[in-house]
mmCIF file of C-alpha atoms in Angstrom:
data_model
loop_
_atom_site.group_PDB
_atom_site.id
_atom_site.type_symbol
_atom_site.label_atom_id
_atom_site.label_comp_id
_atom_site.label_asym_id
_atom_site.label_seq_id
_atom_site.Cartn_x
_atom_site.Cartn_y
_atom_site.Cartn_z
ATOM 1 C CA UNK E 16 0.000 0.000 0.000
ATOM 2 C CA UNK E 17 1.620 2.991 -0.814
ATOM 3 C CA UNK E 18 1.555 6.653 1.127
ATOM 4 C CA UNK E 19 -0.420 8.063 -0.543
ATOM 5 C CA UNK E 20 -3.570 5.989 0.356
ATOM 6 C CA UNK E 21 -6.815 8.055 0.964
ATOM 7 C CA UNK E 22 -7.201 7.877 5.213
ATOM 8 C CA UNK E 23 -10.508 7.046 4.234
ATOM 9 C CA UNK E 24 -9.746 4.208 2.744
ATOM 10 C CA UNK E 25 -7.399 2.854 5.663
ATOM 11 C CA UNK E 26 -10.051 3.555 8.149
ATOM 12 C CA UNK E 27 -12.388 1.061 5.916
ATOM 13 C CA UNK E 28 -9.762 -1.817 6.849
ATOM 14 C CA UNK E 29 -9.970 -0.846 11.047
ATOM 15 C CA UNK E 30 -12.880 -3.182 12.875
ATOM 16 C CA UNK E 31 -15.332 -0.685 14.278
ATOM 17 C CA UNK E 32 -15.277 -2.200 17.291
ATOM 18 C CA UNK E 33 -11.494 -1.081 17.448
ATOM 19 C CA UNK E 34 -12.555 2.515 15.988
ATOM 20 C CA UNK E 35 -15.025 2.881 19.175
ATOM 21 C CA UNK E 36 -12.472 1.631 21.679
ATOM 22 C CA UNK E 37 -10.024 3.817 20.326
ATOM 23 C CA UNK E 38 -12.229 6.777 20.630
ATOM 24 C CA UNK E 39 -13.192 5.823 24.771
ATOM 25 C CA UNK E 40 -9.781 5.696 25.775
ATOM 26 C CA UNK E 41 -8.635 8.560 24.481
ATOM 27 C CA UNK E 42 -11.507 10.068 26.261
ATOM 28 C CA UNK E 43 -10.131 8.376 29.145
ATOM 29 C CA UNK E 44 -13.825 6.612 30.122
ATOM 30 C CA UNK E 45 -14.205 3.648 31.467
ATOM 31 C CA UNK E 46 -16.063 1.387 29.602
ATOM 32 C CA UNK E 47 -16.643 -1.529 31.571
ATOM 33 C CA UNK E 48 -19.850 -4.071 30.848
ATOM 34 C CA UNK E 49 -22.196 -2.208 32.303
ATOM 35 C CA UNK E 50 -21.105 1.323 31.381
ATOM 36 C CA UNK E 51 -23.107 3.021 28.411
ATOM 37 C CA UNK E 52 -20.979 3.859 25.337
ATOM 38 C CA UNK E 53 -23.569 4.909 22.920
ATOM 39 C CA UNK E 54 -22.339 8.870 22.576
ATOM 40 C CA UNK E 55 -18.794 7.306 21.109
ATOM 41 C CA UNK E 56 -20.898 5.504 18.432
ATOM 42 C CA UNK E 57 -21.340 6.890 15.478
ATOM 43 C CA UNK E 58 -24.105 6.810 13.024
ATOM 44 C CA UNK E 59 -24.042 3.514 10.740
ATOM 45 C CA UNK E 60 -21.797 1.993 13.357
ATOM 46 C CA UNK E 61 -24.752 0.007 15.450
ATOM 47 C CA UNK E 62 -25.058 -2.522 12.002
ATOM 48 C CA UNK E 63 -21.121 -2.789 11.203
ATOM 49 C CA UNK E 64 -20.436 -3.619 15.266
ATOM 50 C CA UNK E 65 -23.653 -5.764 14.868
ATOM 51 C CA UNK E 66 -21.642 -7.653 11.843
ATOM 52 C CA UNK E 67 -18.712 -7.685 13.064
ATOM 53 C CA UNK E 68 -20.015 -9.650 16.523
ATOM 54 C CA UNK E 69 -21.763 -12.099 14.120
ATOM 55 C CA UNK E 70 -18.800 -13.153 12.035
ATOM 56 C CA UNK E 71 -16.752 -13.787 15.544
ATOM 57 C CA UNK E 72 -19.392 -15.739 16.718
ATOM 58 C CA UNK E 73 -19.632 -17.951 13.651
ATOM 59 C CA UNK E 74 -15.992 -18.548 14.734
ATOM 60 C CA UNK E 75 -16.917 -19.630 18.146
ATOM 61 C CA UNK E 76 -19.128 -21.759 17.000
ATOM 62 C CA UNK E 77 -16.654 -23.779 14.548
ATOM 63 C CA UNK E 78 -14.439 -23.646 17.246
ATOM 64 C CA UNK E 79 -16.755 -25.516 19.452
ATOM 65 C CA UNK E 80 -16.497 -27.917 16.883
ATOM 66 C CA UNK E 81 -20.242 -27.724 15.395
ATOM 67 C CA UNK E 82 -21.111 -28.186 12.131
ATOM 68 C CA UNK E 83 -22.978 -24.644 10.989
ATOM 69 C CA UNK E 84 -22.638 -25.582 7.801
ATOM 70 C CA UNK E 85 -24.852 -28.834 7.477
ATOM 71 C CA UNK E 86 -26.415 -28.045 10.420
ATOM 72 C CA UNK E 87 -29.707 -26.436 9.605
ATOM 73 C CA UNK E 88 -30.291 -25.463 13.622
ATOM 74 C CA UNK E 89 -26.969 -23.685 13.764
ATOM 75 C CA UNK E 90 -26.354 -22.228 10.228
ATOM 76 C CA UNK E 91 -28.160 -18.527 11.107
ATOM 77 C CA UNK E 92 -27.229 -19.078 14.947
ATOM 78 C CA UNK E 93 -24.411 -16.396 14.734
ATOM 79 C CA UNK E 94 -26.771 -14.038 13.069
ATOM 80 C CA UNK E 95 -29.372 -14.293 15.744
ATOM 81 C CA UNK E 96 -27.132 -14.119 18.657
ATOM 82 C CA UNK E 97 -25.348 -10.834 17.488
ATOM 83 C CA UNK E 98 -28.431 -9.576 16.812
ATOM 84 C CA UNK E 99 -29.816 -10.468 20.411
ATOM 85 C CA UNK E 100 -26.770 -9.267 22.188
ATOM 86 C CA UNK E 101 -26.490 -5.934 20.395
ATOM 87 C CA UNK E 102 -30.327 -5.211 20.049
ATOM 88 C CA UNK E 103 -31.628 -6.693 22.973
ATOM 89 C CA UNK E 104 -30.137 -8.053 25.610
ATOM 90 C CA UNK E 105 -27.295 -5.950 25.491
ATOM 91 C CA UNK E 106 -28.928 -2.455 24.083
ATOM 92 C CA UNK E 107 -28.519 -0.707 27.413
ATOM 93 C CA UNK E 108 -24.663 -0.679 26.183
ATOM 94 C CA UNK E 109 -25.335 1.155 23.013
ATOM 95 C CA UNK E 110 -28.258 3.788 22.805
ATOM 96 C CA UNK E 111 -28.756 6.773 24.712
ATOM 97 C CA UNK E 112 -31.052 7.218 27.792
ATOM 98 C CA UNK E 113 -34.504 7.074 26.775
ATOM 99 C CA UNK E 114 -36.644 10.211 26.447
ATOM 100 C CA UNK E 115 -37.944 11.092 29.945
ATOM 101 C CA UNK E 116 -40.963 13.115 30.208
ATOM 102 C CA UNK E 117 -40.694 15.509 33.600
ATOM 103 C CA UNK E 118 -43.605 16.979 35.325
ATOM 104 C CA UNK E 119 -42.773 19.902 38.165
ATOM 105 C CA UNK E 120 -44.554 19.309 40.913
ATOM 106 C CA UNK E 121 -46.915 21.578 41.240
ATOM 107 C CA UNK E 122 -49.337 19.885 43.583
ATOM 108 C CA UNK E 123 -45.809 19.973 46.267
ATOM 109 C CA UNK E 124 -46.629 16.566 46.476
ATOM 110 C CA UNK E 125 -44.514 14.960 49.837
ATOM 111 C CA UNK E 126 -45.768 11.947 50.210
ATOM 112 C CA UNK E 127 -44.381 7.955 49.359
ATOM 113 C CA UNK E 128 -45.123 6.836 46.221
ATOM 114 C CA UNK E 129 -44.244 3.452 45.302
ATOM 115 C CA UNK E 130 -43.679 2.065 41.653
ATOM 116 C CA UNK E 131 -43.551 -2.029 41.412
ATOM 117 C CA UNK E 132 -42.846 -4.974 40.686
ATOM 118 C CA UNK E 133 -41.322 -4.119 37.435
ATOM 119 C CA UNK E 134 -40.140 -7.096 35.610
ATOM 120 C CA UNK E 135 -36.679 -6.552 34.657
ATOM 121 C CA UNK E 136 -34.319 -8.548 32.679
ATOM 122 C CA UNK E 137 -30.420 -8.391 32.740
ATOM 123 C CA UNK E 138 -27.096 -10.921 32.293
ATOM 124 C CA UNK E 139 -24.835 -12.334 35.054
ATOM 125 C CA UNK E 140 -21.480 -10.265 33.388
ATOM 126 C CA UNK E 141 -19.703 -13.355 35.284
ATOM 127 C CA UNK E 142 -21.520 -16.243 32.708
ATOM 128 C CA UNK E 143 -23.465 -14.011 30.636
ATOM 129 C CA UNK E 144 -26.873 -16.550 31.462
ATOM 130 C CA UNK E 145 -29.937 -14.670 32.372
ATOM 131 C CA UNK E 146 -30.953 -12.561 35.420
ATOM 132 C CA UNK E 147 -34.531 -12.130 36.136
ATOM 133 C CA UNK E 148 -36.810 -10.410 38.452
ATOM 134 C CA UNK E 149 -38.497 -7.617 39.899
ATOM 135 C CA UNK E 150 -37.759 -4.268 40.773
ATOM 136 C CA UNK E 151 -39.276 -1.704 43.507
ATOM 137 C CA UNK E 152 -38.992 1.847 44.172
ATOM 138 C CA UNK E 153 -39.700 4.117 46.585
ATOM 139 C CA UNK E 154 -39.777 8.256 46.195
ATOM 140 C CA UNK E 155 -39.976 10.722 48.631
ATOM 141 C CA UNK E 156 -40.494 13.939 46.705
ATOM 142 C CA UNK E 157 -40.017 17.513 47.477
ATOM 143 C CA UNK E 158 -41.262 20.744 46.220
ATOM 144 C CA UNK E 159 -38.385 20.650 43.848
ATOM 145 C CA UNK E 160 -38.576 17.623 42.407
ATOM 146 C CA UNK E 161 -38.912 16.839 39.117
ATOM 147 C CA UNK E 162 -42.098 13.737 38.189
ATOM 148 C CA UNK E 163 -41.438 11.186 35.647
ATOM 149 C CA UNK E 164 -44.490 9.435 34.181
ATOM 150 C CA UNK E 165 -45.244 5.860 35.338
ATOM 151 C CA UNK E 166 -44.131 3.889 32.200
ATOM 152 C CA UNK E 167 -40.706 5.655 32.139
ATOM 153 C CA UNK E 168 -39.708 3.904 35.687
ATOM 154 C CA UNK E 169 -40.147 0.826 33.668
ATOM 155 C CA UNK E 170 -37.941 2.435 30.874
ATOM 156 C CA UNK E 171 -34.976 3.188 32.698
ATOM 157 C CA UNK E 172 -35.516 0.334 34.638
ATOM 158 C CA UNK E 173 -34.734 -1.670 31.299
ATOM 159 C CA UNK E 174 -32.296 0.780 30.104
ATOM 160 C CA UNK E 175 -29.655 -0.240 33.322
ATOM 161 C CA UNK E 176 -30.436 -3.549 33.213
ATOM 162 C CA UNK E 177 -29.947 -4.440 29.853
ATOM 163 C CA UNK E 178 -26.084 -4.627 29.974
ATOM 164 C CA UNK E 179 -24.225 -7.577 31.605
ATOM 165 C CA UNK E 180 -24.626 -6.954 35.082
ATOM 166 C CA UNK E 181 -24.115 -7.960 38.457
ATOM 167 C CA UNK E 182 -26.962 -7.578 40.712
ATOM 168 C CA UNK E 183 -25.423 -4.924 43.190
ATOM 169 C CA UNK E 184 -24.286 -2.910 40.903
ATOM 170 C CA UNK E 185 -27.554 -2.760 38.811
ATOM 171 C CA UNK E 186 -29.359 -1.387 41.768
ATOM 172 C CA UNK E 187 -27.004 1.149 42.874
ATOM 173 C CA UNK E 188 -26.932 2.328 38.929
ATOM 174 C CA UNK E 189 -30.566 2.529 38.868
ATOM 175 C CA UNK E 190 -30.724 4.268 41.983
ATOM 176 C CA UNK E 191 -28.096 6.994 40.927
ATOM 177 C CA UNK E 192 -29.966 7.153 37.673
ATOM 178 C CA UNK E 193 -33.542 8.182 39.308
ATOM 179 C CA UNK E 194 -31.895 10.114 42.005
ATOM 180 C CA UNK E 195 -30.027 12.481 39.613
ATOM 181 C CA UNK E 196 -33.046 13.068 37.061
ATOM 182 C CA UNK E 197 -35.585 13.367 39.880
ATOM 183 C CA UNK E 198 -33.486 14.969 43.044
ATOM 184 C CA UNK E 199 -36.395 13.552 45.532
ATOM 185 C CA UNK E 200 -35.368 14.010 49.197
ATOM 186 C CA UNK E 201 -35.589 10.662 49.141
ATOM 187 C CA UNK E 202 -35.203 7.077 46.760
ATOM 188 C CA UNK E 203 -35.518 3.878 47.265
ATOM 189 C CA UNK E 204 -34.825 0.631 44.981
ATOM 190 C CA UNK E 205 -35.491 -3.289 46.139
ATOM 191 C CA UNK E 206 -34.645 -5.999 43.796
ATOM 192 C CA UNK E 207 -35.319 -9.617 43.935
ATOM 193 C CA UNK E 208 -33.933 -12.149 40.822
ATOM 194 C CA UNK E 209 -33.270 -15.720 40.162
ATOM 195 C CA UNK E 210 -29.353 -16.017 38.763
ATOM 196 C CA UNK E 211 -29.208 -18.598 35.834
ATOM 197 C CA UNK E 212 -25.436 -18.972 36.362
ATOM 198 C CA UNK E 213 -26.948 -20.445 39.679
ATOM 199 C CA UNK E 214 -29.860 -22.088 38.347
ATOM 200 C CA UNK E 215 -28.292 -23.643 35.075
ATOM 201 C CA UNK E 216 -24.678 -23.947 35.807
ATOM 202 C CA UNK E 217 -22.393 -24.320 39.472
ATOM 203 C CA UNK E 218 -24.244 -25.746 42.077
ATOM 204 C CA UNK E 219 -27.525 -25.853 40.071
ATOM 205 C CA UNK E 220 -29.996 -24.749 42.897
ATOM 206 C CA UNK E 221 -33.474 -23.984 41.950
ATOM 207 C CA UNK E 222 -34.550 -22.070 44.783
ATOM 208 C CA UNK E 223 -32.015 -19.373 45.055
ATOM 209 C CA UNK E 224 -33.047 -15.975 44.387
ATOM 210 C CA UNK E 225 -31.021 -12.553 45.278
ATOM 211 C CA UNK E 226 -32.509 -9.848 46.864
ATOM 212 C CA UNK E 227 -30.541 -6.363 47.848
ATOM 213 C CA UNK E 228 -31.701 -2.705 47.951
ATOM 214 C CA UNK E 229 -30.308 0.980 47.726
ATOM 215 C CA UNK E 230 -31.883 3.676 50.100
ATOM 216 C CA UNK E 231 -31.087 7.584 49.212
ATOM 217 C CA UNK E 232 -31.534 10.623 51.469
ATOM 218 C CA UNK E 233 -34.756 10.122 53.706
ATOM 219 C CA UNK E 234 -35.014 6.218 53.348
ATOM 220 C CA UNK E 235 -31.800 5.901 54.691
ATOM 221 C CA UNK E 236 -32.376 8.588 57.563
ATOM 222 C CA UNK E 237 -35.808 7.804 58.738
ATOM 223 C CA UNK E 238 -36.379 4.586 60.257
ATOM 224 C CA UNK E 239 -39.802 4.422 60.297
ATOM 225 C CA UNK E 240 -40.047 5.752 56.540
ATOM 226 C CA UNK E 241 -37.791 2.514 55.291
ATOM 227 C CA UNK E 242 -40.037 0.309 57.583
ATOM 228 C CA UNK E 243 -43.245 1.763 55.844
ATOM 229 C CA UNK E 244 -41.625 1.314 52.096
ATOM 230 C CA UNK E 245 -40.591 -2.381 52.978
ATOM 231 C CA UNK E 246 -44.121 -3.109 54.689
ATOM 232 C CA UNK E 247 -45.852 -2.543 51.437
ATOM 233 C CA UNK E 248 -43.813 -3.705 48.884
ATOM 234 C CA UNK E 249 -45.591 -7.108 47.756
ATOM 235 C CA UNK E 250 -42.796 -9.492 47.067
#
């Protein structure tokens, strides 16, 4: 290849995935598995990353020692998974925050409100097998503090979870999430899941689930306002 080569055409040859890495470090953010990286994406780049994950699967696969080519079950398997992982199960990674409609609060409402159970779905960063359950959350809102509508707890909800995870950290996330777009005196979060790495894999026990929680402001100051949040939660 000579000097003179268009940059263009050089950049052609570089995986995306390498172009997007390349552009977080020298940014100098961390982009661990559950970290969004969706504002170092670039437009067009969601398909070639989506691609490029496909084609190294198809090499898992063969290394695995399957046959994907006479194998009518496994021949479009790469496809599907890439397409799961980057659409789907893994989407949290890649797009933006979703649109969050605020209300003030004009009312000066000060009173708990209590969103829940809100299924949520996520992936044991560990095994990458499922994590499944339910979500809670408590607010304690001020004069000041900015209302979300009901289907958008859901939304971020999904948004935080849909990244490989591990449990703890998915709450605290989701907590720091709500906390910073709502600034309620007080937040909140319970979640209870059954871990497939514990289910499927390991020790293979059934029964197992995980449940943890994050309080914020008056939750974790008031006593008697955690007892009252825990009381009603229906588990």
């Amino acid at each position: 290849m000579s000097n003179d080569t268009p940059l263009a055409y050089k950049a052609v040859n570089i995986p995306v995935s390498q172009r997007i890495r390349e552009r977080i470090t020298a940014s100098k953010t961390r982009f661990h598995a559950n970290d969004n990286i969706a504002r170092f994406i670039e437009a067009g780049e969601m398909e070639e990353l989506q691609a490029e994950v496909e084609e190294k699967l198809r090499a898992v696969l063969e290394s695995l020692v399957i046959d994907t080519e006479s194998d009518h079950n496994t021949q479009d398997t790469g496809r599907r998974v890439a397409k799961m992982f980057i659409q789907e199960v893994f989407k949290g990674r890649y797009v933006p925050m979703p649109p969050v409609t605020e209300f003030p609060n004009a009312s000066h409402l000060n009173e708990l409100m209590i969103i829940g159970p809100i299924t949520v779905r996520s992936a044991c960063s560990h095994h990458l097998c499922p994590i499944i359950g339910k979500v809670w959350i408590g607010v304690m809102p001020n004069e000041h503090s900015n209302l979300i509508g009901l289907s958008k707890y859901a939304r971020i909800a999904e948004w935080v979870m849909s990244r490989p995870q591990i449990q703890e950290e998915a709450v605290v996330q989701l907590a720091d999430t709500l906390q910073e777009k709502m600034q309620p005196d007080g937040l909140a979060v319970v979640m209870e899941a059954d871990h497939f790495c514990m289910h499927w894999r390991g020790v293979k026990d059934m029964e197992t689930a995980m449940i943890n929680s994050v309080m914020h402001g008056s939750f974790l100051k008031d006593a008697n306002l955690r007892r009252e949040f825990l009381s009603l939660i229906k588990r």
